[in-house]
Amino acid sequence: MSATTLHTEAGASDETRATGKSAGRRFATLVVRLGAIAAFAAIMAYFVVFAPGFTSTFNLINVVEQSAILGVLAYGMTSVIIGGGSDVTEGGIDLSIAANMGLCAAVYATLLSMGCGDFLSVLAAIAVGMAVGALNALAVVGLGILPLLATLAVLNVAAGMELTLTQNTVVGASSPLLAFLVSGSFLGISALAWALIVFSAIIIAIIHGTAFGLRLYAVGGHPEAARAAGLSVPFYVSFTYVLSGFCAAVASVLTVSRLSASTPGSGELLLSVLAAALLGTVFSRRFVPTMGGTLLSVLFIGLLANGFQLLNVSSYWVNGVQGALILLVVAITSFARGSEGSR
Amino acid sequence: MTGSMKGLVKALALGLAAACSLAAISSVSAEELSLKGKRIGVSAIGTDHYWDLMAFRGIQDRVKELGGEVIALDAGRKDQQQIAQLQTLIAQKPDAIIEQLGNLEVLNPWLQKIRDAGIPLFTVDTATPHAINNTTSNNYNIGAEIALQMVADMGGKGNVLVFNGFYSVPVCKIRYDQLKYVLTSFPDVKIVEPELRDVIPNTVQSAYSNVTDMLTKSPEKGSIGAVWACWDVPQIGATQAVEAAGRNEVKTYGIDGSPEVIKMVMDPKSSAGAVAAQQPYEIGKTSVDNAARYLAGQKVAPFTFVPAVLINKENAAEKGKPFLDAAEKAGVK
């Protein structure tokens, strides 16, 4: 009898210690998270006070416009991370998204220059984008390859196809849709900025406002539990890669409108896309990727480059600061994961 | 560096300066130019190449020399970033904008927006109807001179490997078209089809493997006489490939005058035949002078040519040195 009591007591004290440790850790995580947000806020406040013209409506709309392409791509990346789980090495990731956009842009611009209309060309770009997404899904879900490696391979496939199609040249493009995206405006806000606003509203509604979105989180957060609850995990994970491909195609139309052409070098955007999707987790209490968080970090990245330029600080700093922030956020995220793991 | 060496360098530099002032007569009034209280925006597509970096520096140094404030933007070879930088720059309303290189097709609508916003636009090495002045080398001359040198070295006959990946860049188009024009007079000099494609990045490695492949395809000596590129970074890879293959009868030709290539041409054993050396730093400075003149209410011509020098095997020792000294002074090897 005394042995049992002892055992229970020992167990209870163990539990108390664990709870205390986890609470302490959770508190520390909270402090670090709020610290990161405070750093974001401090940088913004500094720009508001010292960067000339930073808060003018014109400038802010410019930044939204400049963030549209990155934003649409980052939504694709975020959906993959939500559905595949946010473990950086084994979770969902789509390294091919920027190269896919380059391929879609090349297809779109080439078809336009061949005289195909907007309708057919956009449709073809979307088909190509989703096909590349489906290839990712096949590699990850069908063949069970780590997303990091599978999408890296698909990145090369997409980049190679783009080079084959364009021979590494600039393909000029013009069409009524492109002209509208470049010069259209409504309520003083340009068409490209509207594109980001509308796309954001739709994707936030789907991922955060529907049962489908909730199930997607369940699949990414705990695949075994989701499977036990009767959800088809492969379907949801595949869906995110195809959605990511769709986002790449939408972004490709925006990019061709902004550059009046398809140009080589789209792959360069990948780092910013990853940065936006990873930074976004700071804005969620449980460090999960959210569409709203992604939107905020996309705008933050845009404002960072903008503020530095207005302050006449060398653009070389932007990359450094962006890299430092990613490191900070990934560190915090792993820290927070650690506390979850110990529970 | 000894005193007499310094004197020599100074004399050569003065010679260069004199050559410049001959070309641009209006630079007599350079002493009175001022940009006090003016803000000049500078946008470059990238500075990873020697030429780009020197021109970009020349612009910034000259603006500061004239007492102006410079907003310097390097897009790191990313079109998206350059467009975003230009868009923000327009909102900053500088007194003038100097734009250096990039994809014309991408840039033109935005250069138009700069003019629509009432900001005077000057360009470096970028011919566009939207610029008040374009400062550049005389690429018509350069293109013809390097082509003629090549034809002379080949003895008027043989096959040429041509890198033509950047026909969409205006200066490359001019140089390539001049090559073709010169070759119409020498029907025994033939361009090997298909033409090769130079790329950015990995320019040197890619040129090396392209040329190696072509030499393997035509193994008999003398079947290829020369390699031509519209700039000199592919020339580096081509020269290395030719030497590695032991095909010293093949000579390489390019344009720009990166220090590395000038050294190759100066080396009698190297297969680098000739390079047309431009003065990117002077080009950058001259574009600022043009902007300053325009802002002071003076008339500015639509283009200004800064002289380039053809460096070949015969004159390399003498003509190459001032360029290497200038590069060393700028801290670029």
XYZ file of C-alpha atoms in Angstrom:
676
model
C 0.000 0.000 0.000
C 2.738 2.410 0.925
C 4.538 1.430 -2.235
C 1.511 2.388 -4.312
C 1.238 5.714 -2.527
C 4.886 6.345 -3.076
C 4.534 5.500 -6.723
C 1.544 7.792 -7.133
C 3.302 10.593 -5.341
C 6.381 10.162 -7.470
C 4.197 10.151 -10.572
C 2.331 13.240 -9.462
C 5.499 15.153 -8.678
C 6.952 14.103 -12.042
C 3.890 15.416 -13.744
C 3.987 18.659 -11.794
C 7.617 19.139 -12.712
C 6.865 18.424 -16.383
C 3.912 20.788 -16.384
C 5.999 23.452 -14.676
C 8.819 22.995 -17.159
C 6.448 23.084 -20.106
C 4.674 26.150 -18.722
C 8.019 27.890 -18.275
C 8.988 26.994 -21.770
C 5.650 28.146 -23.116
C 6.103 31.430 -21.305
C 9.596 31.828 -22.749
C 8.233 31.065 -26.214
C 5.545 33.663 -25.750
C 8.131 36.244 -24.732
C 10.315 35.462 -27.745
C 7.307 35.527 -30.084
C 6.108 38.859 -28.747
C 9.706 40.036 -28.991
C 9.780 39.156 -32.686
C 6.495 40.941 -33.297
C 7.795 43.921 -31.313
C 10.900 43.958 -33.539
C 8.641 44.017 -36.605
C 6.594 46.824 -35.089
C 9.703 48.777 -34.094
C 11.091 48.614 -37.640
C 7.757 49.843 -39.002
C 7.551 52.619 -36.433
C 11.061 53.717 -37.359
C 10.075 53.894 -41.029
C 6.891 55.822 -40.209
C 8.889 58.453 -38.329
C 12.076 58.692 -40.374
C 11.422 57.462 -43.937
C 10.125 60.384 -46.010
C 6.850 59.620 -47.773
C 6.545 56.152 -46.195
C 2.970 56.598 -44.996
C 1.609 58.304 -48.102
C -1.304 56.409 -49.653
C 0.488 56.380 -52.977
C 3.534 54.696 -51.462
C 1.491 52.148 -49.513
C -0.477 51.159 -52.614
C 2.833 50.817 -54.441
C 4.000 48.371 -51.784
C 0.786 46.323 -52.013
C 1.268 46.234 -55.789
C 4.906 45.185 -55.398
C 3.822 42.435 -52.969
C 1.137 40.899 -55.191
C 3.317 38.316 -56.954
C 5.183 37.312 -53.805
C 1.889 37.146 -51.912
C 0.157 34.787 -54.328
C 3.204 32.500 -54.376
C 3.520 32.591 -50.583
C -0.125 31.453 -50.262
C 0.725 28.412 -52.356
C 3.730 27.659 -50.176
C 1.721 28.196 -46.986
C -1.004 25.785 -48.088
C 1.638 23.109 -48.717
C 3.162 23.689 -45.278
C -0.278 23.538 -43.643
C -1.200 20.277 -45.366
C 2.188 18.601 -45.096
C 3.038 19.695 -41.571
C 5.490 22.430 -40.699
C 8.487 20.282 -39.841
C 11.193 22.012 -41.867
C 12.974 18.844 -42.963
C 10.165 16.297 -43.312
C 7.052 18.446 -43.565
C 5.382 20.009 -46.561
C 7.433 22.352 -48.725
C 7.286 23.302 -52.399
C 10.699 24.363 -53.653
C 9.466 24.269 -57.252
C 6.907 27.058 -56.875
C 9.058 29.937 -58.200
C 10.435 27.904 -61.101
C 6.895 26.759 -61.841
C 5.839 30.400 -62.053
C 8.695 30.993 -64.511
C 7.519 28.084 -66.656
C 3.886 29.270 -66.591
C 4.990 32.813 -67.482
C 7.000 31.451 -70.398
C 4.011 29.412 -71.615
C 1.664 32.377 -71.233
C 3.976 34.880 -72.971
C 4.912 32.459 -75.750
C 1.270 31.637 -76.526
C 0.342 35.328 -76.504
C 3.191 36.150 -78.867
C 1.992 33.332 -81.151
C -1.351 35.076 -81.382
C -3.436 32.901 -79.060
C -5.924 35.013 -77.130
C -5.865 35.788 -73.422
C -8.451 33.136 -72.606
C -6.567 30.247 -74.165
C -3.164 31.464 -72.946
C -4.295 31.923 -69.340
C -5.993 28.544 -69.430
C -2.804 26.922 -70.733
C -0.685 28.619 -68.052
C -3.038 27.390 -65.331
C -3.058 23.881 -66.806
C 0.752 23.813 -66.848
C 0.991 25.175 -63.297
C -1.432 22.605 -61.946
C 0.260 19.821 -63.908
C 3.583 20.689 -62.257
C 1.739 20.705 -58.924
C 0.296 17.281 -59.741
C 3.799 16.030 -60.532
C 4.879 17.187 -57.059
C 1.880 15.422 -55.554
C 2.725 12.237 -57.439
C 6.320 12.318 -56.198
C 5.426 13.150 -52.596
C 2.193 11.209 -52.071
C 2.463 8.532 -54.741
C 6.149 7.684 -54.506
C 6.617 8.757 -50.897
C 9.685 10.910 -51.606
C 10.557 13.572 -49.018
C 8.888 16.828 -50.175
C 12.205 18.663 -49.840
C 13.823 16.331 -52.381
C 10.793 15.702 -54.576
C 10.070 19.376 -55.149
C 13.778 20.113 -55.609
C 13.777 17.637 -58.493
C 10.595 19.143 -59.925
C 12.187 22.600 -59.594
C 14.875 21.430 -62.022
C 12.311 19.911 -64.362
C 10.311 23.160 -64.464
C 13.419 25.360 -64.851
C 14.705 23.126 -67.632
C 11.394 23.232 -69.473
C 11.311 27.010 -69.201
C 14.828 27.251 -70.687
C 13.890 24.873 -73.484
C 10.822 26.932 -74.292
C 12.398 30.398 -74.165
C 16.058 29.555 -74.912
C 16.862 31.776 -71.920
C 15.560 34.862 -73.734
C 13.055 37.563 -72.859
C 9.654 36.891 -74.449
C 7.689 40.095 -74.805
C 3.918 39.956 -74.347
C 0.945 42.265 -74.626
C -2.785 41.594 -74.415
C -5.977 43.261 -73.195
C -5.747 41.426 -69.858
C -2.140 42.540 -69.341
C -2.993 46.128 -70.274
C -5.840 46.047 -67.758
C -3.579 44.663 -65.002
C -0.976 47.347 -65.704
C -3.146 50.419 -65.990
C -6.566 49.496 -64.573
C -7.636 50.939 -61.238
C -10.742 51.075 -59.060
C -11.304 53.358 -56.056
C -7.772 54.670 -56.542
C -6.274 51.228 -56.080
C -4.462 49.651 -59.025
C -5.568 46.377 -60.611
C -2.477 44.521 -59.434
C -3.118 45.595 -55.834
C -6.752 44.493 -56.213
C -5.539 41.145 -57.487
C -3.700 40.581 -54.201
C -6.639 41.819 -52.109
C -9.201 39.614 -53.873
C -6.937 36.565 -53.983
C -6.156 36.995 -50.278
C -9.836 37.240 -49.380
C -10.679 34.076 -51.311
C -7.815 31.982 -49.962
C -8.329 33.142 -46.363
C -12.022 32.292 -46.663
C -11.261 28.791 -47.987
C -8.483 27.880 -45.571
C -9.788 29.572 -42.428
C -13.532 29.723 -43.005
C -14.518 26.267 -44.201
C -14.601 22.735 -42.835
C -12.274 21.823 -45.667
C -9.630 24.194 -44.327
C -10.021 22.827 -40.820
C -9.504 19.269 -42.093
C -6.419 20.431 -43.962
C -4.940 21.645 -40.665
C -5.862 18.312 -39.073
C -4.061 16.414 -41.833
C -0.931 18.528 -41.495
C -0.966 18.686 -37.710
C -1.500 15.001 -36.975
C -1.796 12.749 -40.020
C -2.427 9.564 -37.986
C -5.286 11.153 -36.072
C -6.720 12.566 -39.270
C -6.574 9.138 -40.881
C -8.229 7.568 -37.819
C -10.987 10.158 -38.113
C -11.645 8.992 -41.653
C -9.922 11.775 -43.611
C -8.101 10.869 -46.802
C -4.639 12.223 -46.012
C -3.194 11.600 -49.513
C -6.060 13.565 -51.073
C -5.533 16.609 -48.865
C -1.750 16.623 -49.278
C -2.057 16.218 -53.059
C -4.576 19.048 -53.106
C -2.076 21.447 -51.506
C 0.579 20.765 -54.160
C -1.913 21.281 -56.982
C -3.158 24.469 -55.287
C 0.443 25.606 -55.052
C 0.809 25.019 -58.791
C -2.365 27.006 -59.381
C -0.945 29.886 -57.318
C 2.235 29.746 -59.422
C 0.120 30.083 -62.573
C -1.850 33.046 -61.207
C 1.400 34.711 -60.133
C 2.830 34.117 -63.603
C 0.070 36.177 -65.208
C 0.737 38.976 -62.710
C 4.477 38.825 -63.328
C 4.099 38.976 -67.116
C 1.858 42.021 -66.698
C 4.380 43.750 -64.477
C 7.427 43.006 -66.631
C 5.578 43.198 -70.001
C 7.398 39.945 -70.722
C 8.445 36.572 -69.445
C 12.052 36.822 -68.313
C 14.580 34.271 -67.106
C 15.476 34.186 -63.423
C 12.076 33.675 -61.748
C 13.670 31.039 -59.533
C 15.330 33.853 -57.560
C 11.999 34.523 -55.864
C 12.057 31.211 -53.994
C 13.964 32.533 -51.001
C 11.512 35.396 -50.479
C 8.552 33.028 -50.850
C 9.988 30.701 -48.208
C 10.811 33.671 -45.998
C 7.241 34.962 -46.214
C 5.685 31.576 -45.436
C 8.047 30.908 -42.507
C 7.927 34.439 -41.065
C 4.140 34.249 -41.133
C 4.089 31.658 -38.350
C 5.184 34.328 -35.860
C 1.779 35.930 -36.181
C 0.009 32.799 -34.957
C -0.231 31.939 -31.271
C 0.639 28.272 -31.829
C 3.313 28.929 -34.446
C 1.312 27.366 -37.227
C 1.330 28.838 -40.720
C -1.766 30.910 -41.443
C -2.804 32.790 -44.555
C -3.250 36.003 -42.573
C 0.220 35.634 -41.085
C 1.649 35.036 -44.530
C -0.064 38.154 -45.853
C 1.377 40.220 -43.000
C 4.893 38.926 -43.575
C 4.651 39.457 -47.336
C 3.683 43.066 -46.695
C 6.438 43.320 -44.109
C 9.060 42.123 -46.619
C 7.722 44.630 -49.154
C 7.731 47.467 -46.637
C 11.258 46.554 -45.553
C 12.687 47.026 -49.064
C 10.562 50.127 -49.542
C 11.526 51.723 -46.222
C 15.222 51.074 -46.773
C 15.077 52.717 -50.173
C 13.200 55.738 -48.799
C 15.798 56.049 -46.037
C 18.489 55.710 -48.725
C 19.987 52.693 -46.974
C 21.779 50.339 -49.368
C 19.503 47.686 -50.854
C 22.213 45.164 -49.970
C 20.989 45.324 -46.380
C 17.524 44.058 -47.241
C 18.738 40.523 -47.949
C 20.752 40.467 -44.751
C 17.875 41.626 -42.583
C 15.501 39.199 -44.300
C 17.937 36.337 -43.668
C 18.393 37.314 -40.025
C 14.618 37.392 -39.508
C 14.186 33.934 -41.059
C 16.871 32.582 -38.760
C 15.141 34.175 -35.782
C 11.735 32.793 -36.701
C 12.988 29.300 -37.486
C 14.822 29.322 -34.152
C 11.683 30.377 -32.296
C 9.605 27.804 -34.146
C 11.970 24.948 -33.285
C 11.993 26.210 -29.696
C 8.202 26.140 -29.576
C 8.139 22.681 -31.220
C 10.479 21.493 -28.495
C 7.903 22.427 -25.846
C 5.164 20.593 -27.745
C 7.368 17.549 -28.060
C 8.062 17.378 -24.322
C 4.396 17.288 -23.495
C 54.719 52.292 -56.596
C 57.759 54.479 -57.403
C 57.537 58.164 -58.164
C 58.398 57.774 -61.823
C 55.785 55.011 -62.174
C 53.188 57.273 -60.609
C 54.154 59.974 -63.070
C 53.748 57.576 -65.932
C 50.317 56.502 -64.733
C 49.301 60.100 -64.322
C 50.480 60.896 -67.840
C 48.521 57.982 -69.229
C 45.454 58.962 -67.272
C 45.777 62.501 -68.573
C 46.057 61.086 -72.068
C 42.837 59.171 -71.559
C 41.133 62.238 -70.167
C 42.319 64.273 -73.146
C 40.918 61.648 -75.480
C 37.576 61.866 -73.665
C 37.404 65.639 -73.891
C 38.103 65.414 -77.610
C 35.070 63.198 -78.009
C 32.782 65.281 -75.843
C 33.674 68.881 -76.608
C 31.165 70.171 -74.095
C 33.159 68.747 -71.172
C 35.267 71.912 -71.308
C 32.739 73.390 -68.902
C 32.994 70.371 -66.582
C 34.667 72.501 -63.917
C 31.585 74.652 -63.395
C 29.134 71.772 -63.071
C 27.311 71.371 -59.781
C 24.611 69.150 -58.333
C 24.407 70.946 -54.965
C 21.054 70.291 -53.322
C 20.042 67.810 -56.033
C 19.009 64.199 -55.488
C 19.937 61.771 -58.265
C 18.394 58.295 -58.385
C 20.588 55.577 -59.900
C 19.149 52.209 -60.907
C 21.319 49.355 -62.192
C 20.067 45.881 -63.108
C 23.157 44.330 -61.526
C 26.799 44.902 -60.665
C 28.198 41.384 -60.830
C 30.176 42.136 -63.983
C 33.291 44.368 -63.978
C 31.781 46.770 -66.512
C 28.541 47.201 -64.562
C 30.284 47.743 -61.253
C 32.688 50.351 -62.637
C 29.947 52.312 -64.397
C 27.744 52.169 -61.271
C 30.651 53.452 -59.175
C 31.507 56.141 -61.709
C 27.964 57.507 -61.500
C 27.886 57.538 -57.697
C 31.362 59.039 -57.298
C 30.631 61.814 -59.781
C 27.286 62.744 -58.180
C 29.018 63.062 -54.797
C 31.912 64.996 -56.363
C 29.441 67.509 -57.736
C 27.834 67.904 -54.312
C 24.651 65.954 -55.009
C 22.887 63.259 -53.013
C 22.711 59.841 -54.646
C 20.014 57.181 -54.196
C 21.851 54.092 -55.487
C 19.831 50.978 -56.311
C 21.313 47.666 -57.428
C 18.638 45.169 -58.457
C 20.967 42.173 -58.177
C 20.048 40.981 -61.703
C 16.375 40.613 -60.708
C 13.865 42.256 -63.033
C 11.124 42.228 -60.375
C 13.383 44.030 -57.946
C 14.478 46.636 -60.478
C 10.864 47.427 -61.343
C 9.928 47.732 -57.660
C 12.931 49.993 -57.083
C 12.029 52.198 -60.046
C 8.415 52.407 -58.886
C 9.451 53.554 -55.425
C 12.066 55.852 -56.959
C 9.401 57.623 -59.017
C 7.464 58.233 -55.781
C 10.630 59.694 -54.227
C 10.684 62.361 -56.966
C 14.452 62.791 -57.391
C 15.763 65.635 -59.577
C 16.929 63.117 -62.172
C 17.206 59.368 -62.663
C 20.131 57.561 -64.269
C 19.318 54.037 -65.428
C 22.019 51.523 -66.286
C 21.369 48.446 -68.470
C 18.669 45.801 -68.080
C 16.031 44.253 -70.317
C 14.686 47.013 -72.512
C 11.397 45.242 -73.091
C 10.822 45.098 -69.331
C 12.127 48.595 -68.665
C 10.542 50.678 -71.414
C 7.019 51.004 -69.910
C 8.618 52.054 -66.601
C 11.035 54.495 -68.233
C 7.947 56.001 -69.852
C 6.413 56.358 -66.375
C 9.530 58.196 -65.196
C 9.081 60.738 -67.986
C 5.321 60.938 -67.336
C 6.155 61.858 -63.737
C 8.235 64.750 -65.087
C 11.569 63.327 -63.934
C 14.495 63.783 -66.371
C 15.847 60.378 -67.384
C 19.424 59.602 -68.424
C 20.708 56.183 -69.380
C 24.034 54.393 -69.402
C 24.535 51.968 -72.292
C 20.761 51.720 -72.773
C 19.288 53.158 -75.953
C 15.660 54.097 -75.351
C 13.456 56.849 -76.782
C 12.514 57.868 -73.227
C 16.004 59.026 -72.198
C 17.209 62.598 -72.629
C 20.719 61.274 -73.151
C 22.314 57.846 -73.444
C 26.010 57.697 -72.571
C 27.797 54.712 -74.028
C 30.722 53.562 -76.133
C 30.472 53.859 -79.885
C 29.321 50.299 -80.345
C 29.119 50.655 -84.116
C 32.860 51.347 -84.119
C 33.685 48.710 -81.543
C 31.701 46.057 -83.377
C 33.374 46.788 -86.705
C 36.878 47.100 -85.254
C 36.829 43.835 -83.330
C 35.318 42.036 -86.349
C 37.990 43.437 -88.688
C 40.747 42.468 -86.247
C 39.366 38.942 -86.155
C 39.145 38.697 -89.948
C 42.725 40.027 -90.273
C 44.067 37.491 -87.737
C 42.259 34.692 -89.590
C 43.816 35.741 -92.883
C 40.397 36.400 -94.362
C 39.118 32.817 -94.211
C 37.918 30.166 -91.782
C 35.055 29.296 -89.441
C 33.943 31.340 -86.439
C 32.072 30.196 -83.330
C 29.723 33.000 -82.290
C 28.023 33.497 -78.916
C 24.694 35.213 -79.569
C 22.626 34.767 -76.400
C 21.960 38.439 -75.771
C 20.726 39.801 -79.070
C 17.889 41.408 -77.054
C 20.423 43.663 -75.294
C 20.740 46.729 -77.580
C 24.547 47.044 -77.458
C 24.979 43.355 -78.258
C 22.614 43.690 -81.195
C 24.705 46.526 -82.647
C 27.987 44.629 -82.209
C 26.572 41.452 -83.700
C 25.021 43.292 -86.641
C 28.361 45.021 -87.292
C 30.113 41.642 -87.266
C 27.646 40.355 -89.844
C 28.110 43.511 -91.930
C 31.909 43.182 -91.918
C 31.613 39.520 -92.886
C 29.588 40.396 -96.002
C 32.891 41.667 -97.426
C 34.716 38.449 -96.472
C 32.622 35.572 -97.785
C 35.314 33.023 -96.835
C 34.795 33.720 -93.154
C 31.769 31.704 -92.038
C 29.775 31.643 -88.820
C 29.242 28.086 -87.560
C 25.535 27.230 -87.236
C 23.842 26.893 -84.842
C 25.277 29.839 -82.981
C 26.232 29.369 -79.332
C 24.270 30.872 -76.484
C 26.007 32.729 -73.669
C 24.180 32.816 -70.340
C 24.146 34.658 -66.991
C 25.049 33.357 -64.415
C 27.748 30.668 -64.885
C 28.881 32.471 -68.024
C 32.484 31.261 -67.934
C 31.729 27.611 -67.168
C 28.986 27.450 -69.775
C 31.169 29.077 -72.466
C 33.978 26.687 -71.572
C 31.830 23.611 -72.083
C 30.156 24.993 -75.240
C 33.493 25.694 -76.904
C 34.982 22.392 -75.730
C 32.031 20.554 -77.296
C 32.415 22.403 -80.590
C 36.160 21.721 -80.716
C 35.483 18.048 -80.081
C 32.950 18.101 -82.914
C 35.522 19.606 -85.307
C 38.714 17.831 -84.290
C 40.938 18.672 -87.264
C 43.267 21.632 -86.692
C 42.280 24.766 -88.562
C 38.621 23.756 -88.897
C 37.766 26.561 -86.479
C 39.649 29.844 -86.625
C 38.070 32.097 -84.003
C 35.495 32.519 -81.237
C 33.497 35.755 -81.011
C 31.290 37.086 -78.185
C 29.601 40.462 -77.739
C 31.190 40.794 -74.285
C 34.296 39.384 -72.709
C 33.143 37.044 -69.954
C 32.294 34.244 -72.425
C 35.693 35.005 -73.961
C 37.346 33.931 -70.700
C 35.707 30.501 -70.828
C 36.341 30.198 -74.577
C 40.033 31.033 -74.184
C 40.459 28.506 -71.381
C 38.684 25.845 -73.451
C 40.836 26.478 -76.526
C 44.018 26.277 -74.455
C 42.885 23.171 -72.590
C 42.166 21.466 -75.914
C 45.613 22.441 -77.223
C 44.028 24.188 -80.217
C 46.186 27.298 -80.149
C 45.346 28.155 -83.761
C 41.925 29.322 -82.498
C 41.853 32.941 -81.259
C 39.107 34.547 -79.151
C 37.533 38.006 -79.442
C 35.298 39.963 -77.111
C 34.275 43.397 -75.909
C 34.378 45.299 -72.585
C 37.936 45.033 -71.269
C 37.649 43.220 -67.954
C 41.135 43.248 -66.357
C 41.299 39.450 -66.521
C 40.807 39.491 -70.289
C 43.226 42.367 -70.887
C 45.859 40.332 -69.041
C 45.101 37.377 -71.317
C 45.538 39.489 -74.448
C 48.805 40.888 -73.021
C 50.086 37.337 -72.512
C 51.734 36.377 -75.836
C 51.036 32.684 -75.203
C 47.321 33.143 -74.543
C 44.728 32.424 -77.222
C 42.856 35.645 -76.464
C 43.283 37.519 -79.753
C 41.878 40.933 -78.961
C 39.409 42.786 -76.762
C 37.766 46.154 -77.276
C 38.259 47.878 -73.910
C 35.617 50.342 -72.841
C 35.870 52.921 -70.077
C 32.828 52.092 -67.940
C 33.878 54.363 -65.061
C 34.215 57.316 -67.442
C 30.892 56.403 -69.052
C 29.177 56.525 -65.652
C 30.791 59.862 -64.791
C 29.941 61.368 -68.163
C 26.269 60.480 -67.793
C 26.220 62.423 -64.505
C 27.858 65.404 -66.206
C 25.126 65.270 -68.823
C 22.452 65.231 -66.136
C 24.116 68.152 -64.334
C 24.292 70.116 -67.572
C 20.640 69.443 -68.313
C 19.591 70.474 -64.803
C 21.609 73.696 -65.253
C 19.484 74.479 -68.286
C 22.067 73.580 -70.931
C 21.310 71.588 -74.047
C 22.322 67.934 -74.029
C 22.764 65.742 -77.102
C 20.664 62.535 -77.280
C 23.800 60.415 -76.953
C 27.420 60.782 -75.828
C 30.163 58.392 -76.902
C 33.096 57.707 -74.594
C 36.032 56.291 -76.585
C 37.009 52.635 -76.410
C 40.400 51.156 -77.262
C 41.046 48.050 -79.321
C 43.670 45.994 -77.509
C 45.321 43.331 -79.676
C 48.434 41.178 -79.503
C 50.605 43.891 -81.084
C 49.652 46.859 -78.919
C 48.608 45.072 -75.700
C 51.679 45.945 -73.640
C 51.248 49.649 -74.281
C 47.458 50.042 -74.562
C 46.464 47.526 -71.914
C 48.397 48.975 -69.014
C 46.345 52.139 -68.359
C 43.220 49.992 -68.116
C 44.825 47.593 -65.652
C 46.069 50.547 -63.599
C 42.599 52.072 -63.531
C 41.177 48.738 -62.374
C 43.815 48.400 -59.680
C 43.125 51.920 -58.490
C 39.448 51.001 -58.162
C 40.415 47.918 -56.188
C 39.078 45.471 -58.766
C 41.354 42.704 -60.015
